[in-house]
């Protein structure tokens, strides 16, 4: 019995070691689209991936956010305006990304756009507050992923969904 457990642990450890030592090559040929790049983690991720040599396509909610990010990065990084609650905005972003990536497809989609506010006691909240959070954090993420899926499949790419820590713990007072 112990031999089986030891063999399993050994095989699992070797598999884990092998998986962790795999690296991505040819950064210059890989396009990654990131939502929510105006500030915060999306902005930082776009900047870091640009520094590593990826072709970053950044979706920003505001023109100011797009301009600031463009100024802080190399010419490889390109920005577009994206409101994840707007089907029309998502479709325009998909068309723009498709033109940028060409026949290669999209290597990565990072769904980062999200909000954590408003937070407060349930009695103070309105149904519109809940609708707004869900339309960005859940339905926006789903719609973006569904629309970008053909480009991701073309490159055999990946989807990464970023969530706030508030998805794991409840805020004080509910809401």
mmCIF file of C-alpha atoms in Angstrom:
data_model
loop_
_atom_site.group_PDB
_atom_site.id
_atom_site.type_symbol
_atom_site.label_atom_id
_atom_site.label_comp_id
_atom_site.label_asym_id
_atom_site.label_seq_id
_atom_site.Cartn_x
_atom_site.Cartn_y
_atom_site.Cartn_z
ATOM 1 C CA UNK A 1 0.000 0.000 0.000
ATOM 2 C CA UNK A 2 2.769 2.431 0.962
ATOM 3 C CA UNK A 3 4.594 1.655 -2.257
ATOM 4 C CA UNK A 4 1.585 2.809 -4.297
ATOM 5 C CA UNK A 5 1.285 6.027 -2.322
ATOM 6 C CA UNK A 6 5.019 6.707 -2.606
ATOM 7 C CA UNK A 7 4.941 5.985 -6.373
ATOM 8 C CA UNK A 8 1.963 8.320 -6.807
ATOM 9 C CA UNK A 9 3.648 11.132 -4.871
ATOM 10 C CA UNK A 10 6.870 10.658 -6.843
ATOM 11 C CA UNK A 11 5.082 10.717 -10.218
ATOM 12 C CA UNK A 12 3.022 13.725 -9.152
ATOM 13 C CA UNK A 13 6.155 15.600 -8.023
ATOM 14 C CA UNK A 14 7.985 14.886 -11.288
ATOM 15 C CA UNK A 15 4.919 15.994 -13.264
ATOM 16 C CA UNK A 16 4.655 19.190 -11.218
ATOM 17 C CA UNK A 17 8.358 19.922 -11.696
ATOM 18 C CA UNK A 18 8.103 19.366 -15.458
ATOM 19 C CA UNK A 19 5.015 21.576 -15.762
ATOM 20 C CA UNK A 20 6.572 24.418 -13.777
ATOM 21 C CA UNK A 21 9.715 24.408 -15.923
ATOM 22 C CA UNK A 22 7.876 24.993 -19.188
ATOM 23 C CA UNK A 23 8.431 28.450 -20.646
ATOM 24 C CA UNK A 24 6.809 30.538 -23.340
ATOM 25 C CA UNK A 25 8.976 31.298 -26.334
ATOM 26 C CA UNK A 26 8.607 33.866 -29.099
ATOM 27 C CA UNK A 27 7.034 36.637 -27.035
ATOM 28 C CA UNK A 28 7.164 38.993 -30.003
ATOM 29 C CA UNK A 29 4.707 36.855 -31.958
ATOM 30 C CA UNK A 30 2.102 36.567 -29.225
ATOM 31 C CA UNK A 31 -0.783 39.025 -28.827
ATOM 32 C CA UNK A 32 -2.530 39.451 -25.479
ATOM 33 C CA UNK A 33 -5.696 41.509 -24.954
ATOM 34 C CA UNK A 34 -6.300 42.875 -21.440
ATOM 35 C CA UNK A 35 -9.501 44.579 -20.272
ATOM 36 C CA UNK A 36 -9.559 47.250 -17.558
ATOM 37 C CA UNK A 37 -6.122 48.763 -18.243
ATOM 38 C CA UNK A 38 -6.814 52.350 -17.156
ATOM 39 C CA UNK A 39 -5.354 51.855 -13.678
ATOM 40 C CA UNK A 40 -4.528 49.200 -11.144
ATOM 41 C CA UNK A 41 -3.616 45.608 -11.913
ATOM 42 C CA UNK A 42 -4.592 45.765 -15.588
ATOM 43 C CA UNK A 43 -2.318 48.744 -16.142
ATOM 44 C CA UNK A 44 0.533 47.056 -14.288
ATOM 45 C CA UNK A 45 0.063 43.773 -16.181
ATOM 46 C CA UNK A 46 -0.025 45.541 -19.551
ATOM 47 C CA UNK A 47 3.160 47.416 -18.694
ATOM 48 C CA UNK A 48 4.977 44.282 -17.486
ATOM 49 C CA UNK A 49 3.966 42.145 -20.456
ATOM 50 C CA UNK A 50 5.025 44.944 -22.798
ATOM 51 C CA UNK A 51 8.434 45.050 -21.082
ATOM 52 C CA UNK A 52 8.766 41.278 -21.574
ATOM 53 C CA UNK A 53 8.160 41.699 -25.308
ATOM 54 C CA UNK A 54 4.559 40.573 -25.746
ATOM 55 C CA UNK A 55 2.322 42.413 -28.186
ATOM 56 C CA UNK A 56 -0.132 43.876 -25.706
ATOM 57 C CA UNK A 57 -3.538 45.112 -26.806
ATOM 58 C CA UNK A 58 -5.071 47.046 -23.936
ATOM 59 C CA UNK A 59 -8.751 47.847 -23.453
ATOM 60 C CA UNK A 60 -9.294 51.042 -21.461
ATOM 61 C CA UNK A 61 -12.579 52.570 -20.339
ATOM 62 C CA UNK A 62 -11.418 56.188 -20.725
ATOM 63 C CA UNK A 63 -9.349 58.027 -23.309
ATOM 64 C CA UNK A 64 -7.197 59.476 -20.512
ATOM 65 C CA UNK A 65 -6.384 55.976 -19.267
ATOM 66 C CA UNK A 66 -5.490 54.860 -22.792
ATOM 67 C CA UNK A 67 -3.286 57.907 -23.397
ATOM 68 C CA UNK A 68 -1.474 57.548 -20.055
ATOM 69 C CA UNK A 69 -0.774 53.868 -20.688
ATOM 70 C CA UNK A 70 0.404 54.541 -24.233
ATOM 71 C CA UNK A 71 2.854 57.184 -22.964
ATOM 72 C CA UNK A 72 4.303 54.838 -20.329
ATOM 73 C CA UNK A 73 4.985 51.904 -22.667
ATOM 74 C CA UNK A 74 6.686 50.958 -25.927
ATOM 75 C CA UNK A 75 5.133 51.285 -29.397
ATOM 76 C CA UNK A 76 4.359 47.526 -29.262
ATOM 77 C CA UNK A 77 1.506 48.212 -26.829
ATOM 78 C CA UNK A 78 -1.664 49.501 -28.458
ATOM 79 C CA UNK A 79 -4.834 50.702 -26.778
ATOM 80 C CA UNK A 80 -8.506 50.861 -27.609
ATOM 81 C CA UNK A 81 -11.553 52.061 -25.732
ATOM 82 C CA UNK A 82 -13.672 49.296 -24.234
ATOM 83 C CA UNK A 83 -16.774 49.346 -22.050
ATOM 84 C CA UNK A 84 -17.486 45.730 -21.059
ATOM 85 C CA UNK A 85 -21.143 46.571 -20.397
ATOM 86 C CA UNK A 86 -21.697 47.621 -24.010
ATOM 87 C CA UNK A 87 -22.183 44.951 -26.675
ATOM 88 C CA UNK A 88 -21.350 47.489 -29.379
ATOM 89 C CA UNK A 89 -18.095 48.450 -27.637
ATOM 90 C CA UNK A 90 -17.108 44.794 -27.258
ATOM 91 C CA UNK A 91 -17.807 44.064 -30.932
ATOM 92 C CA UNK A 92 -15.700 47.074 -31.989
ATOM 93 C CA UNK A 93 -12.858 45.833 -29.782
ATOM 94 C CA UNK A 94 -13.080 42.352 -31.312
ATOM 95 C CA UNK A 95 -12.901 43.820 -34.827
ATOM 96 C CA UNK A 96 -9.920 45.982 -33.838
ATOM 97 C CA UNK A 97 -8.100 43.037 -32.223
ATOM 98 C CA UNK A 98 -8.840 40.793 -35.224
ATOM 99 C CA UNK A 99 -7.248 43.395 -37.504
ATOM 100 C CA UNK A 100 -4.207 43.655 -35.204
ATOM 101 C CA UNK A 101 -3.557 39.917 -34.802
ATOM 102 C CA UNK A 102 -4.336 38.913 -38.393
ATOM 103 C CA UNK A 103 -4.261 35.187 -39.037
ATOM 104 C CA UNK A 104 -2.256 34.388 -35.872
ATOM 105 C CA UNK A 105 -5.190 34.724 -33.526
ATOM 106 C CA UNK A 106 -5.147 35.899 -29.932
ATOM 107 C CA UNK A 107 -2.705 34.120 -27.613
ATOM 108 C CA UNK A 108 -4.192 35.492 -24.405
ATOM 109 C CA UNK A 109 -7.308 37.224 -23.094
ATOM 110 C CA UNK A 110 -7.120 38.691 -19.605
ATOM 111 C CA UNK A 111 -10.533 39.661 -18.232
ATOM 112 C CA UNK A 112 -9.466 42.209 -15.650
ATOM 113 C CA UNK A 113 -12.179 44.883 -15.847
ATOM 114 C CA UNK A 114 -14.169 45.013 -12.648
ATOM 115 C CA UNK A 115 -15.488 47.160 -9.838
ATOM 116 C CA UNK A 116 -15.924 46.639 -6.108
ATOM 117 C CA UNK A 117 -18.188 49.560 -5.319
ATOM 118 C CA UNK A 118 -20.684 50.337 -3.982
ATOM 119 C CA UNK A 119 -20.232 48.503 -0.708
ATOM 120 C CA UNK A 120 -22.475 49.037 2.266
ATOM 121 C CA UNK A 121 -25.147 47.540 4.426
ATOM 122 C CA UNK A 122 -27.755 45.695 2.400
ATOM 123 C CA UNK A 123 -30.482 48.072 3.581
ATOM 124 C CA UNK A 124 -28.670 51.007 2.007
ATOM 125 C CA UNK A 125 -28.189 49.320 -1.359
ATOM 126 C CA UNK A 126 -30.491 49.617 -4.353
ATOM 127 C CA UNK A 127 -31.126 46.903 -6.915
ATOM 128 C CA UNK A 128 -29.373 49.096 -9.510
ATOM 129 C CA UNK A 129 -26.182 48.843 -7.442
ATOM 130 C CA UNK A 130 -26.268 45.064 -7.714
ATOM 131 C CA UNK A 131 -27.115 45.193 -11.432
ATOM 132 C CA UNK A 132 -24.169 47.519 -12.133
ATOM 133 C CA UNK A 133 -21.649 45.305 -10.325
ATOM 134 C CA UNK A 134 -22.960 42.147 -11.990
ATOM 135 C CA UNK A 135 -23.072 43.734 -15.452
ATOM 136 C CA UNK A 136 -19.356 44.544 -15.220
ATOM 137 C CA UNK A 137 -17.885 41.758 -13.079
ATOM 138 C CA UNK A 138 -19.905 38.805 -14.378
ATOM 139 C CA UNK A 139 -21.892 39.455 -17.542
ATOM 140 C CA UNK A 140 -19.247 41.742 -19.061
ATOM 141 C CA UNK A 141 -16.595 39.083 -18.509
ATOM 142 C CA UNK A 142 -18.792 36.419 -20.087
ATOM 143 C CA UNK A 143 -19.694 38.543 -23.114
ATOM 144 C CA UNK A 144 -16.074 39.562 -23.725
ATOM 145 C CA UNK A 145 -14.945 35.921 -23.521
ATOM 146 C CA UNK A 146 -17.675 34.673 -25.855
ATOM 147 C CA UNK A 147 -16.895 37.330 -28.457
ATOM 148 C CA UNK A 148 -13.118 36.769 -28.359
ATOM 149 C CA UNK A 149 -13.331 32.972 -28.330
ATOM 150 C CA UNK A 150 -12.885 32.472 -32.114
ATOM 151 C CA UNK A 151 -9.650 34.499 -32.037
ATOM 152 C CA UNK A 152 -8.410 32.597 -28.990
ATOM 153 C CA UNK A 153 -9.170 29.221 -30.588
ATOM 154 C CA UNK A 154 -7.289 30.242 -33.718
ATOM 155 C CA UNK A 155 -4.075 30.725 -31.695
ATOM 156 C CA UNK A 156 -4.840 27.909 -29.230
ATOM 157 C CA UNK A 157 -4.697 30.663 -26.650
ATOM 158 C CA UNK A 158 -5.671 31.087 -23.032
ATOM 159 C CA UNK A 159 -8.283 32.979 -21.035
ATOM 160 C CA UNK A 160 -7.378 34.393 -17.631
ATOM 161 C CA UNK A 161 -10.138 35.790 -15.433
ATOM 162 C CA UNK A 162 -9.050 38.176 -12.698
ATOM 163 C CA UNK A 163 -11.355 38.624 -9.712
ATOM 164 C CA UNK A 164 -11.301 40.950 -6.745
ATOM 165 C CA UNK A 165 -10.615 39.566 -3.300
ATOM 166 C CA UNK A 166 -14.149 40.723 -2.525
ATOM 167 C CA UNK A 167 -15.291 37.702 -4.538
ATOM 168 C CA UNK A 168 -13.769 35.498 -1.842
ATOM 169 C CA UNK A 169 -14.773 37.355 1.328
ATOM 170 C CA UNK A 170 -17.849 39.276 2.253
ATOM 171 C CA UNK A 171 -17.644 42.992 2.820
ATOM 172 C CA UNK A 172 -18.557 44.313 6.243
ATOM 173 C CA UNK A 173 -22.279 44.931 6.529
ATOM 174 C CA UNK A 174 -23.272 42.865 3.503
ATOM 175 C CA UNK A 175 -24.052 44.403 0.158
#
